Amino acid sequence: MAAVTVRVAEDKLLVGTDSNGHSIVIGKEPGDGSKFIGIKPSDLLLLAAASCSVYDIVDILSKQREPLAGLTVECTGDQESEPPYTFKVIRLHYRVRGSVNAKKLERAIELSEQKYCSVIASLKPGVAISSDYQILAEE
């Protein structure tokens, strides 16, 4: 069972703590033009989808002994313009460094998005999920 806690640290600033005791600062649009502090809750959803998938892909490629030198994913989402600003579409763009076999990478992405990533699986009934990738030369 997953369990997290969120507490108010000060006006419009929250601290979220995961089930392992790790914390993150969560903010909300100040509304007064001042600087935004903390991660937006809607961005946390995108971060969760991206990190869940990356974890799976790294694990799968590692088990296949693929020479993965780096992996970055940019996750973007389109939201409704009216409250509750529901996500309509989420896109994941994977940037892979290393001499990774493209077919194995495609399969790893597919397995993550279709079978292993609990976050994406939870979002899929109502949110369109799409992805693409590029393999970059090693630096």
XYZ file of N, CA, C and O in Angstrom:
556
model
N 0.835 -1.178 0.000
C 0.000 0.000 0.000
C 0.882 1.244 0.000
O 1.835 1.346 0.765
N 0.591 2.175 -0.874
C 1.330 3.429 -0.938
C 0.731 4.416 0.056
O -0.488 4.473 0.235
N 1.580 5.182 0.704
C 1.101 6.198 1.643
C 2.066 7.378 1.631
O 3.272 7.191 1.782
N 1.534 8.549 1.408
C 2.319 9.782 1.445
C 1.613 10.772 2.371
O 0.435 10.592 2.689
N 2.341 11.787 2.799
C 1.726 12.839 3.597
C 2.065 14.190 2.990
O 3.121 14.359 2.372
N 1.167 15.128 3.156
C 1.385 16.505 2.717
C 1.006 17.403 3.878
O -0.045 17.225 4.497
N 1.888 18.356 4.179
C 1.581 19.302 5.247
C 1.820 20.715 4.757
O 2.665 20.947 3.877
N 1.109 21.645 5.333
C 1.292 23.055 5.011
C 2.507 23.546 5.782
O 2.565 23.444 7.017
N 3.498 24.066 5.050
C 4.698 24.608 5.684
C 4.496 26.087 5.999
O 4.900 26.567 7.045
N 3.886 26.793 5.050
C 3.493 28.187 5.216
C 2.492 28.487 4.123
O 2.202 27.619 3.297
N 1.966 29.677 4.107
C 0.915 30.014 3.152
C 1.288 29.595 1.732
O 2.304 30.018 1.210
N 0.455 28.727 1.135
C 0.597 28.251 -0.240
C 1.893 27.483 -0.510
O 2.326 27.350 -1.643
N 2.530 26.997 0.520
C 3.739 26.200 0.367
C 3.570 24.924 1.185
O 3.280 24.976 2.375
N 3.728 23.792 0.503
C 3.503 22.497 1.125
C 4.777 21.666 1.109
O 5.660 21.881 0.283
N 4.835 20.692 1.994
C 5.909 19.712 1.977
C 5.245 18.345 1.881
O 4.410 17.987 2.717
N 5.615 17.624 0.834
C 5.116 16.269 0.648
C 6.200 15.282 1.030
O 7.369 15.489 0.709
N 5.817 14.233 1.732
C 6.769 13.213 2.151
C 6.273 11.853 1.686
O 5.113 11.504 1.890
N 7.169 11.114 1.037
C 6.781 9.803 0.511
C 6.860 8.729 1.588
O 7.227 9.002 2.739
N 6.528 7.513 1.219
C 6.472 6.409 2.174
C 7.847 6.009 2.710
O 7.933 5.258 3.683
N 8.928 6.531 2.096
C 10.285 6.252 2.577
C 10.881 7.413 3.354
O 12.045 7.386 3.718
N 10.081 8.468 3.575
C 10.554 9.611 4.351
C 11.238 10.698 3.545
O 11.779 11.639 4.118
N 11.225 10.601 2.223
C 11.826 11.618 1.369
C 10.824 12.734 1.129
O 9.645 12.482 0.884
N 11.313 13.983 1.183
C 10.405 15.125 1.067
C 10.660 15.956 -0.181
O 11.759 15.945 -0.741
N 9.615 16.680 -0.586
C 9.671 17.561 -1.740
C 8.813 18.788 -1.431
O 7.792 18.678 -0.756
N 9.255 19.936 -1.912
C 8.500 21.176 -1.707
C 7.491 21.326 -2.838
O 7.830 21.234 -4.015
N 6.247 21.513 -2.459
C 5.151 21.653 -3.412
C 4.588 23.054 -3.255
O 4.316 23.496 -2.138
N 4.419 23.737 -4.363
C 3.926 25.102 -4.296
C 2.621 25.265 -5.027
O 2.082 24.339 -5.632
N 2.130 26.468 -4.949
C 0.914 26.819 -5.649
C 1.108 28.215 -6.208
O 1.801 29.036 -5.622
N 0.500 28.465 -7.350
C 0.584 29.786 -7.971
C 0.250 30.848 -6.930
O -0.832 30.830 -6.352
N 1.186 31.758 -6.648
C 0.933 32.765 -5.616
C -0.248 33.693 -5.951
O -0.935 34.145 -5.057
N -0.480 33.941 -7.236
C -1.603 34.779 -7.621
C -1.364 36.267 -7.461
O -2.150 37.081 -7.916
N -0.272 36.634 -6.822
C 0.006 38.057 -6.620
C 1.187 38.537 -7.466
O 1.721 39.607 -7.248
N 1.594 37.707 -8.414
C 2.712 38.072 -9.282
C 4.072 37.763 -8.705
O 5.086 37.969 -9.362
N 4.126 37.269 -7.474
C 5.417 36.940 -6.881
C 5.940 35.632 -7.469
O 5.227 34.906 -8.153
N 7.201 35.343 -7.177
C 7.852 34.165 -7.731
C 7.223 32.882 -7.212
O 6.933 32.743 -6.026
N 7.027 31.951 -8.109
C 6.486 30.635 -7.778
C 7.547 29.841 -7.037
O 8.682 29.733 -7.483
N 7.193 29.279 -5.903
C 8.124 28.475 -5.112
C 7.556 27.063 -4.999
O 6.378 26.891 -4.716
N 8.389 26.080 -5.210
C 7.943 24.697 -5.102
C 7.448 24.169 -6.439
O 7.256 24.908 -7.398
N 7.246 22.873 -6.488
C 6.783 22.210 -7.705
C 5.261 22.252 -7.741
O 4.600 21.970 -6.739
N 4.713 22.579 -8.908
C 3.264 22.577 -9.071
C 2.740 21.147 -8.958
O 3.358 20.222 -9.493
N 1.613 20.945 -8.309
C 1.056 19.594 -8.218
C 0.844 18.938 -9.587
O 1.105 17.740 -9.745
N 0.402 19.706 -10.586
C 0.199 19.115 -11.914
C 1.525 18.696 -12.539
O 1.587 17.697 -13.270
N 2.613 19.424 -12.246
C 3.931 19.011 -12.724
C 4.395 17.727 -12.032
O 5.116 16.919 -12.621
N 3.984 17.550 -10.782
C 4.321 16.306 -10.078
C 3.743 15.091 -10.797
O 4.369 14.031 -10.843
N 2.560 15.261 -11.368
C 1.945 14.166 -12.121
C 2.795 13.811 -13.338
O 3.046 12.635 -13.619
N 3.260 14.843 -14.060
C 4.128 14.595 -15.223
C 5.446 13.969 -14.787
O 5.956 13.046 -15.437
N 6.015 14.477 -13.687
C 7.257 13.903 -13.165
C 7.064 12.435 -12.776
O 7.943 11.605 -13.010
N 5.923 12.125 -12.196
C 5.649 10.744 -11.797
C 5.576 9.828 -13.016
O 6.149 8.735 -13.017
N 4.888 10.274 -14.058
C 4.779 9.461 -15.279
C 6.148 9.257 -15.914
O 6.517 8.138 -16.284
N 6.911 10.332 -16.026
C 8.226 10.255 -16.661
C 9.185 9.380 -15.850
O 9.869 8.510 -16.406
N 9.253 9.597 -14.551
C 10.213 8.849 -13.741
C 9.838 7.373 -13.637
O 10.719 6.505 -13.650
N 8.565 7.079 -13.573
C 8.119 5.686 -13.536
C 8.557 4.959 -14.809
O 9.102 3.856 -14.763
N 8.356 5.598 -15.944
C 8.719 4.990 -17.214
C 10.237 4.856 -17.361
O 10.737 3.821 -17.806
N 10.971 5.896 -16.998
C 12.434 5.846 -17.096
C 12.992 4.704 -16.250
O 13.872 3.966 -16.692
N 12.473 4.562 -15.045
C 12.936 3.482 -14.176
C 12.768 2.129 -14.868
O 13.682 1.308 -14.881
N 11.601 1.910 -15.455
C 11.336 0.647 -16.156
C 12.296 0.436 -17.318
O 12.850 -0.650 -17.498
N 12.473 1.472 -18.134
C 13.305 1.361 -19.339
C 14.752 1.069 -18.978
O 15.389 0.200 -19.576
N 15.272 1.769 -17.982
C 16.647 1.512 -17.538
C 16.775 0.071 -17.056
O 17.739 -0.630 -17.392
N 15.800 -0.396 -16.302
C 15.823 -1.764 -15.786
C 15.790 -2.786 -16.924
O 16.572 -3.736 -16.946
N 14.907 -2.584 -17.871
C 14.767 -3.516 -18.997
C 16.040 -3.544 -19.843
O 16.565 -4.616 -20.175
N 16.554 -2.365 -20.207
C 17.771 -2.313 -21.041
C 18.983 -2.860 -20.301
O 19.852 -3.490 -20.913
N 19.044 -2.660 -19.002
C 20.144 -3.195 -18.206
C 20.129 -4.724 -18.226
O 21.167 -5.366 -18.389
N 18.935 -5.295 -18.074
C 18.813 -6.759 -18.104
C 19.191 -7.320 -19.467
O 19.646 -8.458 -19.576
N 19.025 -6.523 -20.529
C 19.392 -6.947 -21.875
C 20.844 -6.617 -22.193
O 21.302 -6.825 -23.309
N 21.536 -6.037 -21.229
C 22.939 -5.632 -21.363
C 23.159 -4.648 -22.517
O 24.177 -4.693 -23.213
N 22.171 -3.777 -22.699
C 22.310 -2.734 -23.722
C 23.208 -1.629 -23.174
O 23.119 -1.281 -21.994
N 24.079 -1.052 -24.013
C 25.049 -0.045 -23.563
C 24.420 1.346 -23.396
O 24.741 2.287 -24.116
N 23.542 1.484 -22.435
C 22.872 2.754 -22.162
C 23.827 3.684 -21.419
O 24.281 3.377 -20.326
N 24.149 4.819 -22.040
C 25.057 5.785 -21.425
C 24.290 6.922 -20.758
O 24.849 7.652 -19.941
N 23.038 7.079 -21.084
C 22.232 8.128 -20.476
C 20.821 8.102 -21.023
O 20.582 7.645 -22.142
N 19.884 8.571 -20.216
C 18.488 8.622 -20.624
C 17.831 9.819 -19.965
O 17.906 9.990 -18.752
N 17.229 10.655 -20.789
C 16.470 11.812 -20.325
C 15.116 11.756 -20.997
O 15.013 11.381 -22.165
N 14.086 12.089 -20.268
C 12.767 12.144 -20.881
C 12.150 13.512 -20.604
O 12.232 14.025 -19.491
N 11.600 14.097 -21.643
C 10.840 15.329 -21.504
C 9.373 14.933 -21.576
O 8.938 14.288 -22.536
N 8.628 15.275 -20.554
C 7.221 14.905 -20.476
C 6.392 16.190 -20.496
O 6.575 17.063 -19.651
N 5.513 16.299 -21.476
C 4.662 17.476 -21.590
C 3.210 17.040 -21.562
O 2.883 15.907 -21.900
N 2.356 17.955 -21.158
C 0.943 17.623 -21.088
C 0.072 18.800 -21.461
O 0.411 19.947 -21.177
N -1.033 18.508 -22.127
C -2.044 19.513 -22.453
C -3.195 19.339 -21.485
O -3.709 18.223 -21.322
N -3.594 20.451 -20.860
C -4.671 20.418 -19.893
C -5.879 21.201 -20.398
O -5.742 22.103 -21.231
N -7.042 20.856 -19.878
C -8.259 21.610 -20.174
C -8.061 23.050 -19.694
O -7.313 23.299 -18.752
N -8.741 23.985 -20.334
C -8.581 25.401 -19.985
C -9.444 25.827 -18.801
O -9.287 26.924 -18.284
N -10.354 24.956 -18.376
C -11.247 25.264 -17.251
C -11.005 24.268 -16.111
O -10.609 23.129 -16.345
N -11.265 24.687 -14.875
C -11.115 23.771 -13.736
C -11.927 22.504 -13.946
O -13.014 22.577 -14.512
N -11.401 21.379 -13.575
C -10.204 21.152 -12.776
C -8.920 21.005 -13.599
O -7.948 20.427 -13.120
N -8.879 21.537 -14.809
C -7.670 21.539 -15.659
C -7.142 20.120 -15.912
O -5.946 19.857 -15.851
N -8.042 19.227 -16.186
C -7.716 17.825 -16.435
C -6.743 17.687 -17.602
O -6.862 18.386 -18.601
N -5.790 16.767 -17.453
C -4.894 16.479 -18.568
C -5.661 15.755 -19.657
O -6.394 14.806 -19.390
N -5.478 16.205 -20.897
C -6.089 15.562 -22.063
C -5.082 14.652 -22.745
O -5.415 13.571 -23.199
N -3.849 15.155 -22.864
C -2.785 14.442 -23.577
C -1.494 14.582 -22.785
O -1.188 15.659 -22.274
N -0.743 13.490 -22.706
C 0.599 13.515 -22.130
C 1.529 12.884 -23.148
O 1.245 11.821 -23.700
N 2.631 13.589 -23.420
C 3.627 13.124 -24.382
C 4.967 12.925 -23.674
O 5.375 13.762 -22.877
N 5.621 11.819 -23.995
C 6.952 11.533 -23.456
C 7.936 11.472 -24.618
O 7.705 10.733 -25.581
N 8.992 12.252 -24.525
C 10.041 12.239 -25.541
C 11.326 11.761 -24.861
O 11.893 12.456 -24.025
N 11.760 10.549 -25.236
C 12.930 9.924 -24.635
C 14.172 10.281 -25.451
O 14.184 10.117 -26.668
N 15.208 10.757 -24.764
C 16.512 11.021 -25.396
C 17.510 10.044 -24.784
O 17.803 10.108 -23.601
N 17.999 9.155 -25.633
C 18.858 8.064 -25.184
C 20.269 8.289 -25.713
O 20.450 8.598 -26.888
N 21.255 8.119 -24.820
C 22.654 8.171 -25.237
C 23.235 6.768 -25.106
O 22.964 6.057 -24.157
N 24.015 6.398 -26.113
C 24.641 5.082 -26.123
C 24.312 4.344 -27.397
O 23.416 4.729 -28.142
N 25.014 3.260 -27.623
C 24.799 2.442 -28.818
C 23.702 1.426 -28.569
O 23.877 0.215 -28.733
N 22.557 1.934 -28.179
C 21.423 1.083 -27.833
C 20.721 0.615 -29.110
O 20.508 1.404 -30.031
N 20.359 -0.649 -29.141
C 19.617 -1.212 -30.263
C 18.227 -0.565 -30.289
O 17.484 -0.641 -29.305
N 17.873 0.056 -31.405
C 16.606 0.788 -31.516
C 15.398 -0.115 -31.275
O 14.426 0.296 -30.632
N 15.427 -1.332 -31.784
C 14.299 -2.255 -31.596
C 14.121 -2.623 -30.119
O 12.996 -2.713 -29.623
N 15.244 -2.815 -29.420
C 15.165 -3.140 -27.997
C 14.673 -1.932 -27.195
O 13.912 -2.089 -26.233
N 15.090 -0.749 -27.596
C 14.611 0.468 -26.941
C 13.109 0.624 -27.155
O 12.370 0.901 -26.211
N 12.652 0.453 -28.380
C 11.212 0.543 -28.675
C 10.427 -0.446 -27.827
O 9.370 -0.102 -27.285
N 10.941 -1.649 -27.706
C 10.263 -2.675 -26.919
C 10.258 -2.312 -25.428
O 9.249 -2.521 -24.735
N 11.365 -1.763 -24.946
C 11.442 -1.356 -23.539
C 10.428 -0.242 -23.250
O 9.741 -0.263 -22.220
N 10.311 0.715 -24.155
C 9.331 1.797 -24.002
C 7.919 1.220 -24.015
O 7.082 1.562 -23.173
N 7.664 0.323 -24.965
C 6.342 -0.302 -25.061
C 5.993 -1.073 -23.788
O 4.873 -0.960 -23.259
N 6.927 -1.862 -23.283
C 6.680 -2.620 -22.060
C 6.399 -1.698 -20.879
O 5.495 -1.955 -20.080
N 7.172 -0.637 -20.776
C 6.948 0.311 -19.689
C 5.557 0.920 -19.777
O 4.802 0.910 -18.811
N 5.231 1.438 -20.944
C 3.978 2.171 -21.105
C 2.746 1.264 -21.143
O 1.648 1.702 -20.805
N 2.904 0.004 -21.548
C 1.758 -0.896 -21.672
C 1.603 -1.872 -20.498
O 0.493 -2.338 -20.243
N 2.714 -2.156 -19.803
C 2.652 -3.231 -18.817
C 3.143 -2.852 -17.420
O 2.507 -3.227 -16.432
N 4.265 -2.136 -17.314
C 4.910 -1.983 -16.020
C 4.665 -0.674 -15.276
O 4.625 -0.668 -14.050
N 4.542 0.431 -15.959
C 4.456 1.729 -15.279
C 3.059 1.942 -14.690
O 2.092 2.175 -15.411
N 2.972 1.896 -13.378
C 1.682 2.042 -12.700
C 1.088 3.435 -12.887
O -0.140 3.586 -12.950
N 1.922 4.446 -12.995
C 1.424 5.811 -13.157
C 0.752 5.968 -14.524
O -0.380 6.447 -14.624
N 1.429 5.552 -15.575
C 0.850 5.645 -16.917
C -0.407 4.783 -17.014
O -1.417 5.211 -17.566
N -0.370 3.592 -16.442
C -1.544 2.723 -16.471
C -2.734 3.371 -15.762
O -3.875 3.232 -16.197
N -2.467 4.090 -14.693
C -3.537 4.769 -13.956
C -4.112 5.942 -14.734
O -5.296 6.253 -14.617
N -3.286 6.594 -15.531
C -3.726 7.762 -16.307
C -4.452 7.378 -17.591
O -5.349 8.092 -18.041
N -4.061 6.253 -18.181
C -4.534 5.878 -19.519
C -6.043 5.836 -19.719
O -6.501 6.180 -20.806
N -6.824 5.428 -18.776
C -8.254 5.381 -19.088
C -8.836 6.722 -19.553
O -9.764 6.744 -20.344
N -8.267 7.834 -19.091
C -8.835 9.127 -19.462
C -7.896 10.076 -20.164
O -8.304 11.149 -20.605
N -6.620 9.701 -20.259
C -5.619 10.590 -20.843
C -4.921 9.878 -21.999
O -4.466 8.744 -21.853
N -4.831 10.546 -23.136
C -4.096 9.992 -24.280
C -2.602 10.104 -23.991
O -2.111 11.190 -23.675
N -1.900 8.996 -24.087
C -0.457 8.958 -23.836
C 0.236 8.659 -25.156
O -0.123 7.720 -25.857
N 1.233 9.478 -25.505
C 2.019 9.212 -26.708
C 3.495 9.375 -26.366
O 3.849 10.024 -25.387
N 4.332 8.764 -27.189
C 5.768 8.874 -26.938
C 6.549 8.707 -28.229
O 6.051 8.171 -29.216
N 7.777 9.211 -28.174
C 8.734 8.997 -29.241
C 10.118 9.017 -28.605
O 10.249 9.245 -27.401
N 11.127 8.749 -29.405
C 12.478 8.719 -28.852
C 13.485 9.153 -29.910
O 13.187 9.179 -31.106
N 14.653 9.475 -29.429
C 15.803 9.675 -30.321
C 17.017 9.109 -29.617
O 17.147 9.171 -28.395
N 17.882 8.501 -30.419
C 19.141 7.966 -29.903
C 20.228 8.937 -30.307
O 20.399 9.239 -31.486
N 20.917 9.456 -29.307
C 21.949 10.466 -29.522
C 23.326 9.818 -29.478
O 23.531 8.804 -28.787
N 24.259 10.415 -30.176
C 25.640 9.929 -30.139
C 26.201 10.129 -28.737
O 25.856 11.062 -28.035
N 27.066 9.221 -28.340
C 27.715 9.354 -27.033
C 28.620 10.563 -27.039
O 29.225 10.902 -28.041
N 28.716 11.187 -25.868
C 29.579 12.375 -25.741
C 30.950 11.996 -25.276
O 31.191 11.058 -24.627
